PDB file of N, CA and C in Angstrom:
ATOM      1  N   MET A   1     122.458 109.992 103.272  1.00 42.00           N
ATOM      2  CA  MET A   1     123.599 110.037 102.555  1.00 42.00           C
ATOM      3  C   MET A   1     123.844 108.741 101.674  1.00 42.00           C
ATOM      4  N   ARG A   2     123.936 108.742 100.478  1.00 42.00           N
ATOM      5  CA  ARG A   2     124.110 107.584  99.687  1.00 42.00           C
ATOM      6  C   ARG A   2     125.548 107.175  99.694  1.00 42.00           C
ATOM      7  N   ARG A   3     125.850 105.862  99.900  1.00 39.00           N
ATOM      8  CA  ARG A   3     127.161 105.301  99.851  1.00 39.00           C
ATOM      9  C   ARG A   3     127.469 104.951  98.249  1.00 39.00           C
ATOM     10  N   ARG A   4     128.684 105.318  97.940  1.00 41.00           N
ATOM     11  CA  ARG A   4     129.215 104.935  96.619  1.00 41.00           C
ATOM     12  C   ARG A   4     129.438 103.562  96.689  1.00 41.00           C
ATOM     13  N   GLN A   5     129.012 102.617  95.698  1.00 34.00           N
ATOM     14  CA  GLN A   5     129.400 101.340  95.412  1.00 34.00           C
ATOM     15  C   GLN A   5     130.750 101.285  94.811  1.00 34.00           C
ATOM     16  N   ARG A   6     131.476 100.281  95.395  1.00 37.00           N
ATOM     17  CA  ARG A   6     132.805  99.892  94.813  1.00 37.00           C
ATOM     18  C   ARG A   6     132.677  99.270  93.538  1.00 37.00           C
ATOM     19  N   GLN A   7     133.281  99.732  92.488  1.00 35.00           N
ATOM     20  CA  GLN A   7     133.196  99.075  91.191  1.00 35.00           C
ATOM     21  C   GLN A   7     134.424  98.169  91.118  1.00 35.00           C
ATOM     22  N   VAL A   8     134.026  96.920  90.523  1.00 38.00           N
ATOM     23  CA  VAL A   8     135.180  96.017  90.185  1.00 38.00           C
ATOM     24  C   VAL A   8     135.151  95.834  88.681  1.00 38.00           C
ATOM     25  N   LYS A   9     136.292  95.999  87.954  1.00 42.00           N
ATOM     26  CA  LYS A   9     136.322  95.664  86.566  1.00 42.00           C
ATOM     27  C   LYS A   9     136.465  94.207  86.480  1.00 42.00           C
ATOM     28  N   THR A  10     135.718  93.544  85.762  1.00 43.00           N
ATOM     29  CA  THR A  10     135.888  92.034  85.467  1.00 43.00           C
ATOM     30  C   THR A  10     135.726  91.792  84.002  1.00 43.00           C
ATOM     31  N   SER A  11     136.423  90.783  83.649  1.00 54.00           N
ATOM     32  CA  SER A  11     136.403  90.373  82.282  1.00 54.00           C
ATOM     33  C   SER A  11     136.714  88.914  82.206  1.00 54.00           C
ATOM     34  N   MET A  12     136.548  88.330  80.957  1.00 85.00           N
ATOM     35  CA  MET A  12     136.898  87.020  80.895  1.00 85.00           C
ATOM     36  C   MET A  12     138.417  86.899  80.500  1.00 85.00           C
ATOM     37  N   VAL A  13     139.057  86.095  81.121  1.00 93.00           N
ATOM     38  CA  VAL A  13     140.643  86.139  80.883  1.00 93.00           C
ATOM     39  C   VAL A  13     140.903  84.754  80.237  1.00 93.00           C
ATOM     40  N   GLN A  14     141.727  84.936  79.091  1.00 94.00           N
ATOM     41  CA  GLN A  14     142.129  83.726  78.331  1.00 94.00           C
ATOM     42  C   GLN A  14     143.602  83.456  78.636  1.00 94.00           C
ATOM     43  N   TYR A  15     144.003  82.269  78.396  1.00 95.00           N
ATOM     44  CA  TYR A  15     145.328  81.805  78.689  1.00 95.00           C
ATOM     45  C   TYR A  15     145.945  81.457  77.361  1.00 95.00           C
ATOM     46  N   ARG A  16     147.168  82.034  77.093  1.00 95.00           N
ATOM     47  CA  ARG A  16     147.879  81.543  75.883  1.00 95.00           C
ATOM     48  C   ARG A  16     149.134  80.902  76.346  1.00 95.00           C
ATOM     49  N   TYR A  17     149.335  79.587  76.141  1.00 95.00           N
ATOM     50  CA  TYR A  17     150.372  78.857  76.477  1.00 95.00           C
ATOM     51  C   TYR A  17     151.495  79.047  75.346  1.00 95.00           C
ATOM     52  N   LEU A  18     152.671  79.231  75.894  1.00 94.00           N
ATOM     53  CA  LEU A  18     153.754  79.504  74.987  1.00 94.00           C
ATOM     54  C   LEU A  18     154.647  78.185  74.876  1.00 94.00           C
ATOM     55  N   SER A  19     155.133  77.883  73.677  1.00 91.00           N
ATOM     56  CA  SER A  19     156.026  76.522  73.563  1.00 91.00           C
ATOM     57  C   SER A  19     157.474  76.912  74.191  1.00 91.00           C
ATOM     58  N   ALA A  20     158.059  75.911  74.518  1.00 89.00           N
ATOM     59  CA  ALA A  20     159.451  76.034  75.041  1.00 89.00           C
ATOM     60  C   ALA A  20     160.269  76.913  74.110  1.00 89.00           C
ATOM     61  N   GLY A  21     160.979  77.906  74.606  1.00 87.00           N
ATOM     62  CA  GLY A  21     161.747  78.854  73.996  1.00 87.00           C
ATOM     63  C   GLY A  21     161.002  79.943  73.278  1.00 87.00           C
ATOM     64  N   GLU A  22     159.721  79.817  73.270  1.00 91.00           N
ATOM     65  CA  GLU A  22     158.792  80.957  72.614  1.00 91.00           C
ATOM     66  C   GLU A  22     158.660  82.081  73.857  1.00 91.00           C
ATOM     67  N   THR A  23     158.647  83.283  73.331  1.00 90.00           N
ATOM     68  CA  THR A  23     158.357  84.459  74.313  1.00 90.00           C
ATOM     69  C   THR A  23     157.104  85.206  74.009  1.00 90.00           C
ATOM     70  N   MET A  24     156.600  85.932  74.910  1.00 93.00           N
ATOM     71  CA  MET A  24     155.331  86.651  74.832  1.00 93.00           C
ATOM     72  C   MET A  24     155.681  87.751  73.751  1.00 93.00           C
ATOM     73  N   PRO A  25     154.702  88.090  72.847  1.00 93.00           N
ATOM     74  CA  PRO A  25     154.967  89.112  71.782  1.00 93.00           C
ATOM     75  C   PRO A  25     155.236  90.463  72.370  1.00 93.00           C
ATOM     76  N   GLU A  26     155.913  91.370  71.770  1.00 93.00           N
ATOM     77  CA  GLU A  26     156.115  92.758  72.174  1.00 93.00           C
ATOM     78  C   GLU A  26     154.757  93.408  72.326  1.00 93.00           C
ATOM     79  N   MET A  27     154.666  94.185  73.262  1.00 90.00           N
ATOM     80  CA  MET A  27     153.422  94.932  73.547  1.00 90.00           C
ATOM     81  C   MET A  27     153.619  96.403  73.463  1.00 90.00           C
ATOM     82  N   ALA A  28     152.753  97.165  72.983  1.00 89.00           N
ATOM     83  CA  ALA A  28     152.867  98.575  72.945  1.00 89.00           C
ATOM     84  C   ALA A  28     152.668  99.113  74.476  1.00 89.00           C
ATOM     85  N   ASP A  29     153.273 100.334  74.596  1.00 85.00           N
ATOM     86  CA  ASP A  29     153.150 100.787  75.984  1.00 85.00           C
ATOM     87  C   ASP A  29     151.761 100.996  76.545  1.00 85.00           C
ATOM     88  N   ASP A  30     150.763 101.164  75.693  1.00 87.00           N
ATOM     89  CA  ASP A  30     149.232 101.225  76.146  1.00 87.00           C
ATOM     90  C   ASP A  30     148.573  99.930  76.170  1.00 87.00           C
ATOM     91  N   GLU A  31     149.092  98.810  75.773  1.00 93.00           N
ATOM     92  CA  GLU A  31     148.615  97.507  75.820  1.00 93.00           C
ATOM     93  C   GLU A  31     148.624  97.011  77.275  1.00 93.00           C
ATOM     94  N   LEU A  32     147.557  96.110  77.627  1.00 96.00           N
ATOM     95  CA  LEU A  32     147.554  95.513  78.927  1.00 96.00           C
ATOM     96  C   LEU A  32     147.962  94.135  78.763  1.00 96.00           C
ATOM     97  N   TRP A  33     148.722  93.562  79.695  1.00 96.00           N
ATOM     98  CA  TRP A  33     149.328  92.251  79.662  1.00 96.00           C
ATOM     99  C   TRP A  33     149.659  91.579  80.950  1.00 96.00           C
ATOM    100  N   LEU A  34     149.831  90.322  80.826  1.00 97.00           N
ATOM    101  CA  LEU A  34     150.185  89.690  82.097  1.00 97.00           C
ATOM    102  C   LEU A  34     150.956  88.353  81.518  1.00 97.00           C
ATOM    103  N   GLU A  35     152.116  87.976  82.270  1.00 97.00           N
ATOM    104  CA  GLU A  35     152.853  86.858  81.878  1.00 97.00           C
ATOM    105  C   GLU A  35     153.134  86.063  83.089  1.00 97.00           C
ATOM    106  N   ILE A  36     152.978  84.780  83.015  1.00 97.00           N
ATOM    107  CA  ILE A  36     153.387  83.875  84.044  1.00 97.00           C
ATOM    108  C   ILE A  36     154.724  83.157  83.455  1.00 97.00           C
ATOM    109  N   GLU A  37     155.883  83.102  84.159  1.00 97.00           N
ATOM    110  CA  GLU A  37     156.954  82.305  83.651  1.00 97.00           C
ATOM    111  C   GLU A  37     157.505  81.345  84.626  1.00 97.00           C
ATOM    112  N   ALA A  38     157.809  80.138  84.175  1.00 97.00           N
ATOM    113  CA  ALA A  38     158.301  79.096  84.941  1.00 97.00           C
ATOM    114  C   ALA A  38     159.746  79.380  85.343  1.00 97.00           C
ATOM    115  N   SER A  39     160.266  78.918  86.419  1.00 96.00           N
ATOM    116  CA  SER A  39     161.583  79.015  86.868  1.00 96.00           C
ATOM    117  C   SER A  39     162.250  77.621  87.001  1.00 96.00           C
ATOM    118  N   PHE A  40     163.510  77.509  87.146  1.00 95.00           N
ATOM    119  CA  PHE A  40     164.080  76.268  87.394  1.00 95.00           C
ATOM    120  C   PHE A  40     163.813  75.610  88.675  1.00 95.00           C
ATOM    121  N   ASP A  41     163.404  76.386  89.680  1.00 96.00           N
ATOM    122  CA  ASP A  41     163.155  75.651  90.900  1.00 96.00           C
ATOM    123  C   ASP A  41     161.686  75.377  91.206  1.00 96.00           C
ATOM    124  N   GLY A  42     160.947  75.280  90.046  1.00 96.00           N
ATOM    125  CA  GLY A  42     159.507  74.917  90.184  1.00 96.00           C
ATOM    126  C   GLY A  42     158.609  75.967  90.439  1.00 96.00           C
ATOM    127  N   ARG A  43     158.931  77.146  90.589  1.00 97.00           N
ATOM    128  CA  ARG A  43     158.119  78.276  90.963  1.00 97.00           C
ATOM    129  C   ARG A  43     157.665  79.073  89.610  1.00 97.00           C
ATOM    130  N   PHE A  44     156.595  79.831  89.746  1.00 98.00           N
ATOM    131  CA  PHE A  44     156.108  80.466  88.603  1.00 98.00           C
ATOM    132  C   PHE A  44     155.816  81.938  88.976  1.00 98.00           C
ATOM    133  N   PHE A  45     156.523  82.786  88.299  1.00 98.00           N
ATOM    134  CA  PHE A  45     156.639  84.253  88.551  1.00 98.00           C
ATOM    135  C   PHE A  45     155.686  85.161  87.513  1.00 98.00           C
ATOM    136  N   GLY A  46     154.946  85.954  88.116  1.00 98.00           N
ATOM    137  CA  GLY A  46     154.004  86.794  87.244  1.00 98.00           C
ATOM    138  C   GLY A  46     154.360  88.144  87.239  1.00 98.00           C
ATOM    139  N   THR A  47     154.299  88.899  86.053  1.00 98.00           N
ATOM    140  CA  THR A  47     154.422  90.178  85.927  1.00 98.00           C
ATOM    141  C   THR A  47     153.405  90.735  84.918  1.00 98.00           C
ATOM    142  N   GLY A  48     153.049  92.007  85.015  1.00 97.00           N
ATOM    143  CA  GLY A  48     152.014  92.489  84.110  1.00 97.00           C
ATOM    144  C   GLY A  48     151.823  93.923  84.236  1.00 97.00           C
ATOM    145  N   CYS A  49     150.930  94.388  83.434  1.00 97.00           N
ATOM    146  CA  CYS A  49     150.519  95.798  83.360  1.00 97.00           C
ATOM    147  C   CYS A  49     149.061  95.945  83.090  1.00 97.00           C
ATOM    148  N   GLY A  50     148.319  96.545  84.019  1.00 97.00           N
ATOM    149  CA  GLY A  50     146.800  96.735  83.840  1.00 97.00           C
ATOM    150  C   GLY A  50     146.397  98.095  84.069  1.00 97.00           C
ATOM    151  N   ARG A  51     145.083  98.386  84.271  1.00 96.00           N
ATOM    152  CA  ARG A  51     144.538  99.640  84.589  1.00 96.00           C
ATOM    153  C   ARG A  51     143.546  99.650  85.621  1.00 96.00           C
ATOM    154  N   LYS A  52     143.555 100.716  86.442  1.00 93.00           N
ATOM    155  CA  LYS A  52     142.566 100.992  87.360  1.00 93.00           C
ATOM    156  C   LYS A  52     141.323 101.461  86.737  1.00 93.00           C
ATOM    157  N   LEU A  53     140.328 101.603  87.327  1.00 90.00           N
ATOM    158  CA  LEU A  53     139.089 102.168  86.817  1.00 90.00           C
ATOM    159  C   LEU A  53     139.195 103.668  86.383  1.00 90.00           C
ATOM    160  N   SER A  54     140.050 104.352  87.162  1.00 93.00           N
ATOM    161  CA  SER A  54     140.323 105.715  86.812  1.00 93.00           C
ATOM    162  C   SER A  54     141.147 105.823  85.605  1.00 93.00           C
ATOM    163  N   GLY A  55     141.758 104.706  84.896  1.00 91.00           N
ATOM    164  CA  GLY A  55     142.612 104.792  83.812  1.00 91.00           C
ATOM    165  C   GLY A  55     144.014 104.813  84.014  1.00 91.00           C
ATOM    166  N   GLU A  56     144.377 104.876  85.365  1.00 94.00           N
ATOM    167  CA  GLU A  56     145.631 104.806  85.916  1.00 94.00           C
ATOM    168  C   GLU A  56     146.457 103.477  85.529  1.00 94.00           C
ATOM    169  N   SER A  57     147.679 103.588  84.988  1.00 95.00           N
ATOM    170  CA  SER A  57     148.294 102.194  84.795  1.00 95.00           C
ATOM    171  C   SER A  57     148.780 101.725  86.131  1.00 95.00           C
ATOM    172  N   VAL A  58     148.767 100.329  86.324  1.00 96.00           N
ATOM    173  CA  VAL A  58     149.195  99.669  87.571  1.00 96.00           C
ATOM    174  C   VAL A  58     149.969  98.353  87.089  1.00 96.00           C
ATOM    175  N   PHE A  59     150.998  98.068  87.949  1.00 97.00           N
ATOM    176  CA  PHE A  59     151.852  97.003  87.454  1.00 97.00           C
ATOM    177  C   PHE A  59     151.525  95.776  88.401  1.00 97.00           C
ATOM    178  N   TYR A  60     151.720  94.579  87.897  1.00 98.00           N
ATOM    179  CA  TYR A  60     151.571  93.359  88.615  1.00 98.00           C
ATOM    180  C   TYR A  60     152.917  92.730  88.680  1.00 98.00           C
ATOM    181  N   ILE A  61     153.202  92.300  90.034  1.00 98.00           N
ATOM    182  CA  ILE A  61     154.250  91.484  90.468  1.00 98.00           C
ATOM    183  C   ILE A  61     153.753  90.551  91.330  1.00 98.00           C
ATOM    184  N   SER A  62     153.948  89.236  91.058  1.00 98.00           N
ATOM    185  CA  SER A  62     153.342  88.134  91.842  1.00 98.00           C
ATOM    186  C   SER A  62     154.064  88.189  93.319  1.00 98.00           C
ATOM    187  N   LEU A  63     153.235  87.632  94.300  1.00 98.00           N
ATOM    188  CA  LEU A  63     153.766  87.544  95.634  1.00 98.00           C
ATOM    189  C   LEU A  63     154.412  86.210  95.678  1.00 98.00           C
ATOM    190  N   PRO A  64     155.366  86.153  96.709  1.00 97.00           N
ATOM    191  CA  PRO A  64     156.057  84.797  96.963  1.00 97.00           C
ATOM    192  C   PRO A  64     155.130  83.711  97.160  1.00 97.00           C
ATOM    193  N   GLU A  65     154.078  83.967  97.856  1.00 97.00           N
ATOM    194  CA  GLU A  65     153.056  82.774  98.318  1.00 97.00           C
ATOM    195  C   GLU A  65     152.229  82.330  97.031  1.00 97.00           C
ATOM    196  N   ASP A  66     152.204  83.239  95.993  1.00 97.00           N
ATOM    197  CA  ASP A  66     151.576  82.861  94.714  1.00 97.00           C
ATOM    198  C   ASP A  66     152.412  82.188  93.722  1.00 97.00           C
ATOM    199  N   ASP A  67     153.688  82.261  93.930  1.00 97.00           N
ATOM    200  CA  ASP A  67     154.704  81.606  93.122  1.00 97.00           C
ATOM    201  C   ASP A  67     154.942  80.076  93.215  1.00 97.00           C
ATOM    202  N   VAL A  68     154.368  79.448  94.159  1.00 98.00           N
ATOM    203  CA  VAL A  68     154.613  77.993  94.576  1.00 98.00           C
ATOM    204  C   VAL A  68     154.387  77.042  93.503  1.00 98.00           C
ATOM    205  N   ASN A  69     153.306  77.250  92.641  1.00 97.00           N
ATOM    206  CA  ASN A  69     153.037  76.235  91.580  1.00 97.00           C
ATOM    207  C   ASN A  69     152.205  77.110  90.534  1.00 97.00           C
ATOM    208  N   LEU A  70     152.009  76.385  89.406  1.00 97.00           N
ATOM    209  CA  LEU A  70     151.271  76.977  88.334  1.00 97.00           C
ATOM    210  C   LEU A  70     149.906  77.301  88.742  1.00 97.00           C
ATOM    211  N   LYS A  71     149.125  76.385  89.366  1.00 97.00           N
ATOM    212  CA  LYS A  71     147.785  76.471  89.566  1.00 97.00           C
ATOM    213  C   LYS A  71     147.507  77.898  90.465  1.00 97.00           C
ATOM    214  N   THR A  72     148.433  77.956  91.633  1.00 98.00           N
ATOM    215  CA  THR A  72     148.312  79.046  92.507  1.00 98.00           C
ATOM    216  C   THR A  72     148.588  80.354  91.794  1.00 98.00           C
ATOM    217  N   ALA A  73     149.682  80.326  90.879  1.00 98.00           N
ATOM    218  CA  ALA A  73     150.139  81.494  90.238  1.00 98.00           C
ATOM    219  C   ALA A  73     149.031  81.968  89.119  1.00 98.00           C
ATOM    220  N   LEU A  74     148.453  81.052  88.536  1.00 96.00           N
ATOM    221  CA  LEU A  74     147.386  81.397  87.533  1.00 96.00           C
ATOM    222  C   LEU A  74     146.154  81.890  88.325  1.00 96.00           C
ATOM    223  N   SER A  75     145.838  81.362  89.372  1.00 97.00           N
ATOM    224  CA  SER A  75     144.636  81.759  90.203  1.00 97.00           C
ATOM    225  C   SER A  75     144.657  83.240  90.679  1.00 97.00           C
ATOM    226  N   ALA A  76     146.035  83.604  91.195  1.00 97.00           N
ATOM    227  CA  ALA A  76     146.252  85.039  91.551  1.00 97.00           C
ATOM    228  C   ALA A  76     146.292  85.955  90.514  1.00 97.00           C
ATOM    229  N   ALA A  77     147.008  85.576  89.413  1.00 98.00           N
ATOM    230  CA  ALA A  77     147.041  86.348  88.307  1.00 98.00           C
ATOM    231  C   ALA A  77     145.752  86.489  87.603  1.00 98.00           C
ATOM    232  N   THR A  78     144.863  85.472  87.485  1.00 97.00           N
ATOM    233  CA  THR A  78     143.468  85.623  86.853  1.00 97.00           C
ATOM    234  C   THR A  78     142.769  86.690  87.713  1.00 97.00           C
ATOM    235  N   LYS A  79     142.898  86.630  88.910  1.00 96.00           N
ATOM    236  CA  LYS A  79     141.932  87.447  89.817  1.00 96.00           C
ATOM    237  C   LYS A  79     142.417  89.024  89.472  1.00 96.00           C
ATOM    238  N   TRP A  80     143.590  89.117  89.483  1.00 97.00           N
ATOM    239  CA  TRP A  80     144.270  90.476  89.375  1.00 97.00           C
ATOM    240  C   TRP A  80     143.892  91.019  87.987  1.00 97.00           C
ATOM    241  N   ALA A  81     144.080  90.058  86.911  1.00 97.00           N
ATOM    242  CA  ALA A  81     143.730  90.541  85.503  1.00 97.00           C
ATOM    243  C   ALA A  81     142.289  90.927  85.282  1.00 97.00           C
ATOM    244  N   GLY A  82     141.416  90.148  85.923  1.00 94.00           N
ATOM    245  CA  GLY A  82     139.929  90.551  85.819  1.00 94.00           C
ATOM    246  C   GLY A  82     139.653  91.803  86.355  1.00 94.00           C
ATOM    247  N   GLU A  83     140.511  92.170  87.470  1.00 94.00           N
ATOM    248  CA  GLU A  83     140.205  93.454  88.227  1.00 94.00           C
ATOM    249  C   GLU A  83     140.835  94.676  87.498  1.00 94.00           C
ATOM    250  N   HIS A  84     141.788  94.400  86.489  1.00 96.00           N
ATOM    251  CA  HIS A  84     142.512  95.595  85.994  1.00 96.00           C
ATOM    252  C   HIS A  84     142.475  95.463  84.483  1.00 96.00           C
ATOM    253  N   GLY A  85     141.437  94.837  83.818  1.00 95.00           N
ATOM    254  CA  GLY A  85     141.292  94.927  82.302  1.00 95.00           C
ATOM    255  C   GLY A  85     142.103  94.155  81.501  1.00 95.00           C
ATOM    256  N   VAL A  86     142.928  93.163  82.114  1.00 96.00           N
ATOM    257  CA  VAL A  86     143.834  92.270  81.386  1.00 96.00           C
ATOM    258  C   VAL A  86     143.014  91.161  80.744  1.00 96.00           C
ATOM    259  N   THR A  87     142.912  90.865  79.559  1.00 94.00           N
ATOM    260  CA  THR A  87     142.046  89.765  78.942  1.00 94.00           C
ATOM    261  C   THR A  87     142.899  88.534  78.582  1.00 94.00           C
ATOM    262  N   CYS A  88     144.278  88.688  78.524  1.00 95.00           N
ATOM    263  CA  CYS A  88     145.026  87.577  78.197  1.00 95.00           C
ATOM    264  C   CYS A  88     146.255  87.357  79.092  1.00 95.00           C
ATOM    265  N   ILE A  89     146.430  86.274  79.513  1.00 96.00           N
ATOM    266  CA  ILE A  89     147.609  85.960  80.330  1.00 96.00           C
ATOM    267  C   ILE A  89     148.566  84.984  79.515  1.00 96.00           C
ATOM    268  N   TRP A  90     149.753  85.330  79.347  1.00 96.00           N
ATOM    269  CA  TRP A  90     150.635  84.511  78.513  1.00 96.00           C
ATOM    270  C   TRP A  90     151.374  83.631  79.544  1.00 96.00           C
ATOM    271  N   VAL A  91     151.427  82.338  79.260  1.00 96.00           N
ATOM    272  CA  VAL A  91     151.891  81.264  80.188  1.00 96.00           C
ATOM    273  C   VAL A  91     153.089  80.476  79.538  1.00 96.00           C
ATOM    274  N   GLN A  92     154.204  80.623  80.246  1.00 96.00           N
ATOM    275  CA  GLN A  92     155.413  79.837  79.752  1.00 96.00           C
ATOM    276  C   GLN A  92     155.724  78.745  81.000  1.00 96.00           C
ATOM    277  N   THR A  93     155.539  77.417  80.644  1.00 95.00           N
ATOM    278  CA  THR A  93     155.480  76.457  81.624  1.00 95.00           C
ATOM    279  C   THR A  93     156.869  75.845  81.595  1.00 95.00           C
ATOM    280  N   THR A  94     157.831  76.238  80.757  1.00 93.00           N
ATOM    281  CA  THR A  94     159.139  75.687  80.596  1.00 93.00           C
ATOM    282  C   THR A  94     160.083  76.844  80.917  1.00 93.00           C
ATOM    283  N   PRO A  95     161.011  76.582  81.900  1.00 92.00           N
ATOM    284  CA  PRO A  95     161.913  77.684  82.207  1.00 92.00           C
ATOM    285  C   PRO A  95     162.836  78.140  80.969  1.00 92.00           C
ATOM    286  N   ALA A  96     163.192  79.438  80.839  1.00 81.00           N
ATOM    287  CA  ALA A  96     163.909  79.864  79.803  1.00 81.00           C
ATOM    288  C   ALA A  96     165.370  79.420  79.942  1.00 81.00           C
ATOM    289  N   LEU A  97     165.947  79.094  78.845  1.00 75.00           N
ATOM    290  CA  LEU A  97     167.375  78.681  78.903  1.00 75.00           C
ATOM    291  C   LEU A  97     168.377  79.751  78.899  1.00 75.00           C
TER     292      LEU A  97
END
């Protein structure tokens, strides 16, 4: 009996840093995206939309343990993005006013 190998979708992920007050552009419903946003308490929250290999849409919401700083937030988001076809992570390092 042959075992089916687990496929992992990977890609190169780029970061686009937003200026203070700048927001991520509007995305169409079928576009894949991920955003990391700074908060006033020093944490960084991630949200996004990707796809499973089956084509099913899947959403990303960062875990509390990944929100502690930018490096940790980017690491978790990058891993998820690579597995779900997201090629760009929008990063806001300044909390929104």
